[in-house]
PDB file of C-alpha atoms in Angstrom:
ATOM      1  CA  UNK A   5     -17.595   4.906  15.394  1.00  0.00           C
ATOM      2  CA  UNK A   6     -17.695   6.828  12.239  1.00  0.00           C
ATOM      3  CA  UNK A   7     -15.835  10.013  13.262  1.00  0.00           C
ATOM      4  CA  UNK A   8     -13.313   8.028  15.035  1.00  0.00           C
ATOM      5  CA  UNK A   9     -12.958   5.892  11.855  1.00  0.00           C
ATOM      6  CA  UNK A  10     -12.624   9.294   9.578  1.00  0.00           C
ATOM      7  CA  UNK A  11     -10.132  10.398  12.454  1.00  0.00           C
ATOM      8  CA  UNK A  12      -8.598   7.654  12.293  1.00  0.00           C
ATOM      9  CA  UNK A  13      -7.815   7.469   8.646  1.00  0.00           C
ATOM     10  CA  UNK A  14      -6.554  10.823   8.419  1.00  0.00           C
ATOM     11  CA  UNK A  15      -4.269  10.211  10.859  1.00  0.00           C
ATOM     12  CA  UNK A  16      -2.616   7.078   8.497  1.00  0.00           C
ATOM     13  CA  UNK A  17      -2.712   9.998   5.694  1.00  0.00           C
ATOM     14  CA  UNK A  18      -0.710  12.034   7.908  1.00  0.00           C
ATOM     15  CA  UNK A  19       1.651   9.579   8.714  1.00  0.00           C
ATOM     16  CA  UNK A  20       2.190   8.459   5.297  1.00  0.00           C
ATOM     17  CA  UNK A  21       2.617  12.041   4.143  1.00  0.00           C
ATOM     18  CA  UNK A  22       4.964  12.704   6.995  1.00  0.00           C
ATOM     19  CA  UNK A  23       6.644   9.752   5.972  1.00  0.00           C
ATOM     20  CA  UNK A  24       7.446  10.479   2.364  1.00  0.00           C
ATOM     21  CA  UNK A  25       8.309  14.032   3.343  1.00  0.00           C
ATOM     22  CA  UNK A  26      10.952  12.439   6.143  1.00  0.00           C
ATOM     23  CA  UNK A  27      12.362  10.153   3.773  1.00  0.00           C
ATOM     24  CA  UNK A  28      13.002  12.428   1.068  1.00  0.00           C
ATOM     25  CA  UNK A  29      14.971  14.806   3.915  1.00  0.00           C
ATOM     26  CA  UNK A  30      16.997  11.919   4.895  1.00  0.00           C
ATOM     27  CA  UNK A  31      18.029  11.017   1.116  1.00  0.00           C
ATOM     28  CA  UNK A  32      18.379  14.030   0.495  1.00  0.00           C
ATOM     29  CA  UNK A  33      20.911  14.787   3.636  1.00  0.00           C
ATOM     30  CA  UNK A  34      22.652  11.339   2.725  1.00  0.00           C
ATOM     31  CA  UNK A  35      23.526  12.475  -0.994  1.00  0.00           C
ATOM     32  CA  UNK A  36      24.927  15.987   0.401  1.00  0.00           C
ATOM     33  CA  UNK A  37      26.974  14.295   2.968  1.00  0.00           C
ATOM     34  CA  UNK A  38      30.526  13.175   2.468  1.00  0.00           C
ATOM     35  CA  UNK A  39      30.421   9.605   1.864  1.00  0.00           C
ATOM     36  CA  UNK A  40      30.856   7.410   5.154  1.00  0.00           C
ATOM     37  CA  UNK A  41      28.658   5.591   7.732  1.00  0.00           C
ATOM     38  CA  UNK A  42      26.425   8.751   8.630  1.00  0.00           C
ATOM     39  CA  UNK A  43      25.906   8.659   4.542  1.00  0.00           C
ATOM     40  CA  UNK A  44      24.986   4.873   4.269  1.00  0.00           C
ATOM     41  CA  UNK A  45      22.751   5.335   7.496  1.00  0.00           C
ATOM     42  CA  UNK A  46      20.960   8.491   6.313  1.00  0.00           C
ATOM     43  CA  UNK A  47      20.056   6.939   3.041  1.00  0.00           C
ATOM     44  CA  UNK A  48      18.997   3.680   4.430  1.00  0.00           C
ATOM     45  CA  UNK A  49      16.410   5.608   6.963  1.00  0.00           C
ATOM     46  CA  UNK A  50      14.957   7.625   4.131  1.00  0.00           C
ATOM     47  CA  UNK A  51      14.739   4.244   1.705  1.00  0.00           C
ATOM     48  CA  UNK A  52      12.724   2.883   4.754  1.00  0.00           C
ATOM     49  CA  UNK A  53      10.796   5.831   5.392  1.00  0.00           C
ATOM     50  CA  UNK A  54       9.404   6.181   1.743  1.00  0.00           C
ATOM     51  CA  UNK A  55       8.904   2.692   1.474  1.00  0.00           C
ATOM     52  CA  UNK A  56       6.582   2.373   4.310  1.00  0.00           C
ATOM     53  CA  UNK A  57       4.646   5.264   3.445  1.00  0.00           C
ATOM     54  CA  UNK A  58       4.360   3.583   0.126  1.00  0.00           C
ATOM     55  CA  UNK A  59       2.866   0.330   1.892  1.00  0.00           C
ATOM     56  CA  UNK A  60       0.782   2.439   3.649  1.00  0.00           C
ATOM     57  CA  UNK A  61      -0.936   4.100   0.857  1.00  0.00           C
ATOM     58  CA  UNK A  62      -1.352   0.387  -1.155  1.00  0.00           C
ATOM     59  CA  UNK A  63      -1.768  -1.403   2.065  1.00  0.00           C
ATOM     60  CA  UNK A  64      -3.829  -0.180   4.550  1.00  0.00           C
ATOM     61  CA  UNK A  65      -5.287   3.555   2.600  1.00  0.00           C
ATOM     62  CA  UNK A  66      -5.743   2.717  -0.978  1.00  0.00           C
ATOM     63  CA  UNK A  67      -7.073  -0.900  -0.067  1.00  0.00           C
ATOM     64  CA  UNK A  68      -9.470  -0.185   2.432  1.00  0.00           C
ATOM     65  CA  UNK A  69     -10.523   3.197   0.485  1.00  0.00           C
ATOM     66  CA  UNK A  70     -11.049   0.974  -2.995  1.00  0.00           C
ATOM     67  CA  UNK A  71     -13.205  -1.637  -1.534  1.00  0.00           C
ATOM     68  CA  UNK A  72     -15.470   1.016  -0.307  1.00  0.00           C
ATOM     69  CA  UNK A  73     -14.522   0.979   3.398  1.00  0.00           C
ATOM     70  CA  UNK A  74     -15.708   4.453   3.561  1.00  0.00           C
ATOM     71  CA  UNK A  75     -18.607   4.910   1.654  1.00  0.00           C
ATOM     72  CA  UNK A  76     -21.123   4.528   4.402  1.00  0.00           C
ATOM     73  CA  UNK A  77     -19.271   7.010   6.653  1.00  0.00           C
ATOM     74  CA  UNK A  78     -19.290   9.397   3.387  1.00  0.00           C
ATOM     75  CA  UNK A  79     -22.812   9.219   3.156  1.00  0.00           C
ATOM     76  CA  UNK A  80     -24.042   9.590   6.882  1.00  0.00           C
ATOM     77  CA  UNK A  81     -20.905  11.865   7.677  1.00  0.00           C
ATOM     78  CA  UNK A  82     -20.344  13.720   4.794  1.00  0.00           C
ATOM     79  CA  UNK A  83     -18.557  16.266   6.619  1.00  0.00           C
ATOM     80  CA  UNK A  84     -15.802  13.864   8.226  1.00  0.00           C
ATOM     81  CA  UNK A  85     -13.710  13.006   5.242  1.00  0.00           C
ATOM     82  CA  UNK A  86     -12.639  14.517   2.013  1.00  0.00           C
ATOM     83  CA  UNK A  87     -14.803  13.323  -1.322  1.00  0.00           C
ATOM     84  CA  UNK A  88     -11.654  11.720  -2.711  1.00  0.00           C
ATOM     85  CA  UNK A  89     -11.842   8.745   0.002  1.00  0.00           C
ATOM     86  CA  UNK A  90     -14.555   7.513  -1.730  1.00  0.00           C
ATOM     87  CA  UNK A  91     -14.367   3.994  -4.191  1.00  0.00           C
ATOM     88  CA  UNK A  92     -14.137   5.013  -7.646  1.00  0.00           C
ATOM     89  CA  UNK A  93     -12.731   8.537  -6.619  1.00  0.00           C
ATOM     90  CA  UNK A  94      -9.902   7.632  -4.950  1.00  0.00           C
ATOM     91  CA  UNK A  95      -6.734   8.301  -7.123  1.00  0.00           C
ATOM     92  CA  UNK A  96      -8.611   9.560 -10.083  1.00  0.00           C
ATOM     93  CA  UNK A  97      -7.582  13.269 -12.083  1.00  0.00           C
ATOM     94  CA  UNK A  98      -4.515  14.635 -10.212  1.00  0.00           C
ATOM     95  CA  UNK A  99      -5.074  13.263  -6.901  1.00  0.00           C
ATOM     96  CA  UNK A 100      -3.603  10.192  -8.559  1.00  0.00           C
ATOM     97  CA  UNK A 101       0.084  11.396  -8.293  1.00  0.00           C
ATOM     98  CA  UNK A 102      -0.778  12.662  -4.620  1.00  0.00           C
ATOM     99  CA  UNK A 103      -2.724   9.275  -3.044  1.00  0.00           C
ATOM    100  CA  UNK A 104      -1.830   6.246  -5.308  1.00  0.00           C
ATOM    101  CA  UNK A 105       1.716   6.944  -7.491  1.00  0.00           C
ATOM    102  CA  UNK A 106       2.343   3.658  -8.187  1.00  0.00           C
ATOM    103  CA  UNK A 107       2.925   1.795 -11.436  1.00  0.00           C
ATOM    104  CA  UNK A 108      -1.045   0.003 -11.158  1.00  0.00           C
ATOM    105  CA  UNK A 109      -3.737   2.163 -12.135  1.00  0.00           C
ATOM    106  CA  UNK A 110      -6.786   2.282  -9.163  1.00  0.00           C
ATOM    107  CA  UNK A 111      -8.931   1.104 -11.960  1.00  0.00           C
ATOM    108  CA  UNK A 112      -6.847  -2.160 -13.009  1.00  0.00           C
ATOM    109  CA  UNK A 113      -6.708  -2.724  -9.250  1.00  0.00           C
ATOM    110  CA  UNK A 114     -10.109  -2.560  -8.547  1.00  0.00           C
ATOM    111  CA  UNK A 115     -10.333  -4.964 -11.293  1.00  0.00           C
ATOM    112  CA  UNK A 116      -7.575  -7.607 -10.847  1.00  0.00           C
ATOM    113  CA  UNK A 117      -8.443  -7.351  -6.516  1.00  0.00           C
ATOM    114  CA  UNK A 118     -11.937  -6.413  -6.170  1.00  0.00           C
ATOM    115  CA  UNK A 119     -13.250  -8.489  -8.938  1.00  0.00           C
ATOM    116  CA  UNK A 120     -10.887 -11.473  -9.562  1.00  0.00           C
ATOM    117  CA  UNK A 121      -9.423 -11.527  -6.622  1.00  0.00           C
ATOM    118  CA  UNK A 122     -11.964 -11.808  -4.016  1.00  0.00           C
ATOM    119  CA  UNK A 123     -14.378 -13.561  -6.430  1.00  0.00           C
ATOM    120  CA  UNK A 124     -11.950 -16.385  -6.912  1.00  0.00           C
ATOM    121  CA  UNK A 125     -10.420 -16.461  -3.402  1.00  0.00           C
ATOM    122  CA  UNK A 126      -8.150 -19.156  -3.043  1.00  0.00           C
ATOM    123  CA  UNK A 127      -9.319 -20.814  -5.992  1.00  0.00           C
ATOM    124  CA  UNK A 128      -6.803 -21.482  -9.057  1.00  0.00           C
ATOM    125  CA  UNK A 129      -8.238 -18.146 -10.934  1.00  0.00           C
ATOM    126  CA  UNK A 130      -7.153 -16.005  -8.167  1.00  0.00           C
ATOM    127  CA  UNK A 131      -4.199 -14.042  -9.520  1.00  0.00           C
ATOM    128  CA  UNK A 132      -3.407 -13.622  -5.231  1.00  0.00           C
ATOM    129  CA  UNK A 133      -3.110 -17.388  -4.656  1.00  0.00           C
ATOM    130  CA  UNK A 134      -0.194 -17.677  -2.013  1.00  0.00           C
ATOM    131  CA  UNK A 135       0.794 -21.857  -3.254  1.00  0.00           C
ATOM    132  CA  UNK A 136       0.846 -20.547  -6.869  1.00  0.00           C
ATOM    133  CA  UNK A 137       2.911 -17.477  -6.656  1.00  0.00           C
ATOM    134  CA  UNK A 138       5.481 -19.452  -4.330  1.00  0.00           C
ATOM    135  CA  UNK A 139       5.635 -22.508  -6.193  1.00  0.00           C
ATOM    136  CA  UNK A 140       9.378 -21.939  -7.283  1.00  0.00           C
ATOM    137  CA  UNK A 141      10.234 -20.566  -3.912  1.00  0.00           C
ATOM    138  CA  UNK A 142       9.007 -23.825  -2.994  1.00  0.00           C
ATOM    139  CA  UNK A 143      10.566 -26.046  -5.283  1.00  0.00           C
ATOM    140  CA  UNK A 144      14.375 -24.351  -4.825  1.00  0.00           C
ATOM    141  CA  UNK A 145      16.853 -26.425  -3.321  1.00  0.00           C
ATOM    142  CA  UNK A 146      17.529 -23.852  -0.539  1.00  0.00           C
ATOM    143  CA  UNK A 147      17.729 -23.948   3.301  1.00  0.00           C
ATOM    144  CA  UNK A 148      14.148 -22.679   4.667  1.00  0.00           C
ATOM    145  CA  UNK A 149      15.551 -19.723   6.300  1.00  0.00           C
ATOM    146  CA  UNK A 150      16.761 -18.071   3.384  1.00  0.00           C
ATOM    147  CA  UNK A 151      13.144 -19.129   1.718  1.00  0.00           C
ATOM    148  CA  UNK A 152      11.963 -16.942   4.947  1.00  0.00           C
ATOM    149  CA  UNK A 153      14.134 -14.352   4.443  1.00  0.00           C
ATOM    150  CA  UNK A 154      13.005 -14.045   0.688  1.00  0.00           C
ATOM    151  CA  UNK A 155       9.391 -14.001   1.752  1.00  0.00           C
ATOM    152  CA  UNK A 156      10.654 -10.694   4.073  1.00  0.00           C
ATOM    153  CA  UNK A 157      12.279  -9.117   1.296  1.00  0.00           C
ATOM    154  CA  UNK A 158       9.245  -9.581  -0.945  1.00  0.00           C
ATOM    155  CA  UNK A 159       6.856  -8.167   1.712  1.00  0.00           C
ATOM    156  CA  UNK A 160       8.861  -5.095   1.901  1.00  0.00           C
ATOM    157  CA  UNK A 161       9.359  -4.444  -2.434  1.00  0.00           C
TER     158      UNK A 161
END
């Protein structure tokens, strides 16, 4: 399982990186092209291309990466994967701007997820707890499918 794991995971780099790269060709088409529905489309496919790449690299990279998910295969496979998928490597020096550009250092994640997160799961000290953050969702007088439709929007930002 550990080579297909380390295969595995650099096939979500890929992706992401292909992603990105896609997205910024499809903005990048839509702000050269007259404006119109080709325009409109072009930059809407490239806004959704970057942004799942983006949720990608948070999501399903930098999270399993930072809690350590590969440390083990690192160790017994140190061939299989590059050193920076490694917890407390991953993001750090320049590789920051290439695996984790995003506003939240990897450091203050590991912090605020690794450490108060998970040691406070579903308790009121959990900065992650769901009923908390969605009180005032909650609490709107709005019809539930536009609550829904909020809770879409907010999955995807």
């Amino acid at each position: 399982p550990g080579e297909a794991d380390a295969r595995h995971l650099k096939k979500l780099v890929r992706l992401a990186q292909m992603l990105t790269v896609a997205g910024q060709v499809f903005l990048f088409v839509g702000v050269a092209l007259p404006f119109g529905l080709l325009t409109g489309f072009s930059c809407a496919t490239g806004a959704l291309f970057i942004s799942t790449s983006r949720c990608m690299r948070w999501t399903i990279i930098g999270h399993h990466v930072s809690h350590g998910g590969f440390d083990k295969l690192q160790r017994s496979h140190p061939e299989a994967l590059p050193k920076q998928y490694k917890r407390g490597v991953f993001a750090s020096g320049y590789r920051r701007m290439i695996d984790w550009l995003d506003w939240m250092l990897p450091g203050a994640w590991d912090v605020e997820h690794n450490k108060m997160h998970h040691y406070y799961l579903s308790e009121d000290k959990d900065p992650d707890l769901v009923e908390r953050n969605f009180e005032l969702l909650h609490s709107l007088p709005l019809p539930s499918a536009l609550k829904y439709a909020s809770m879409v929007f907010w999955m995807f930002t």
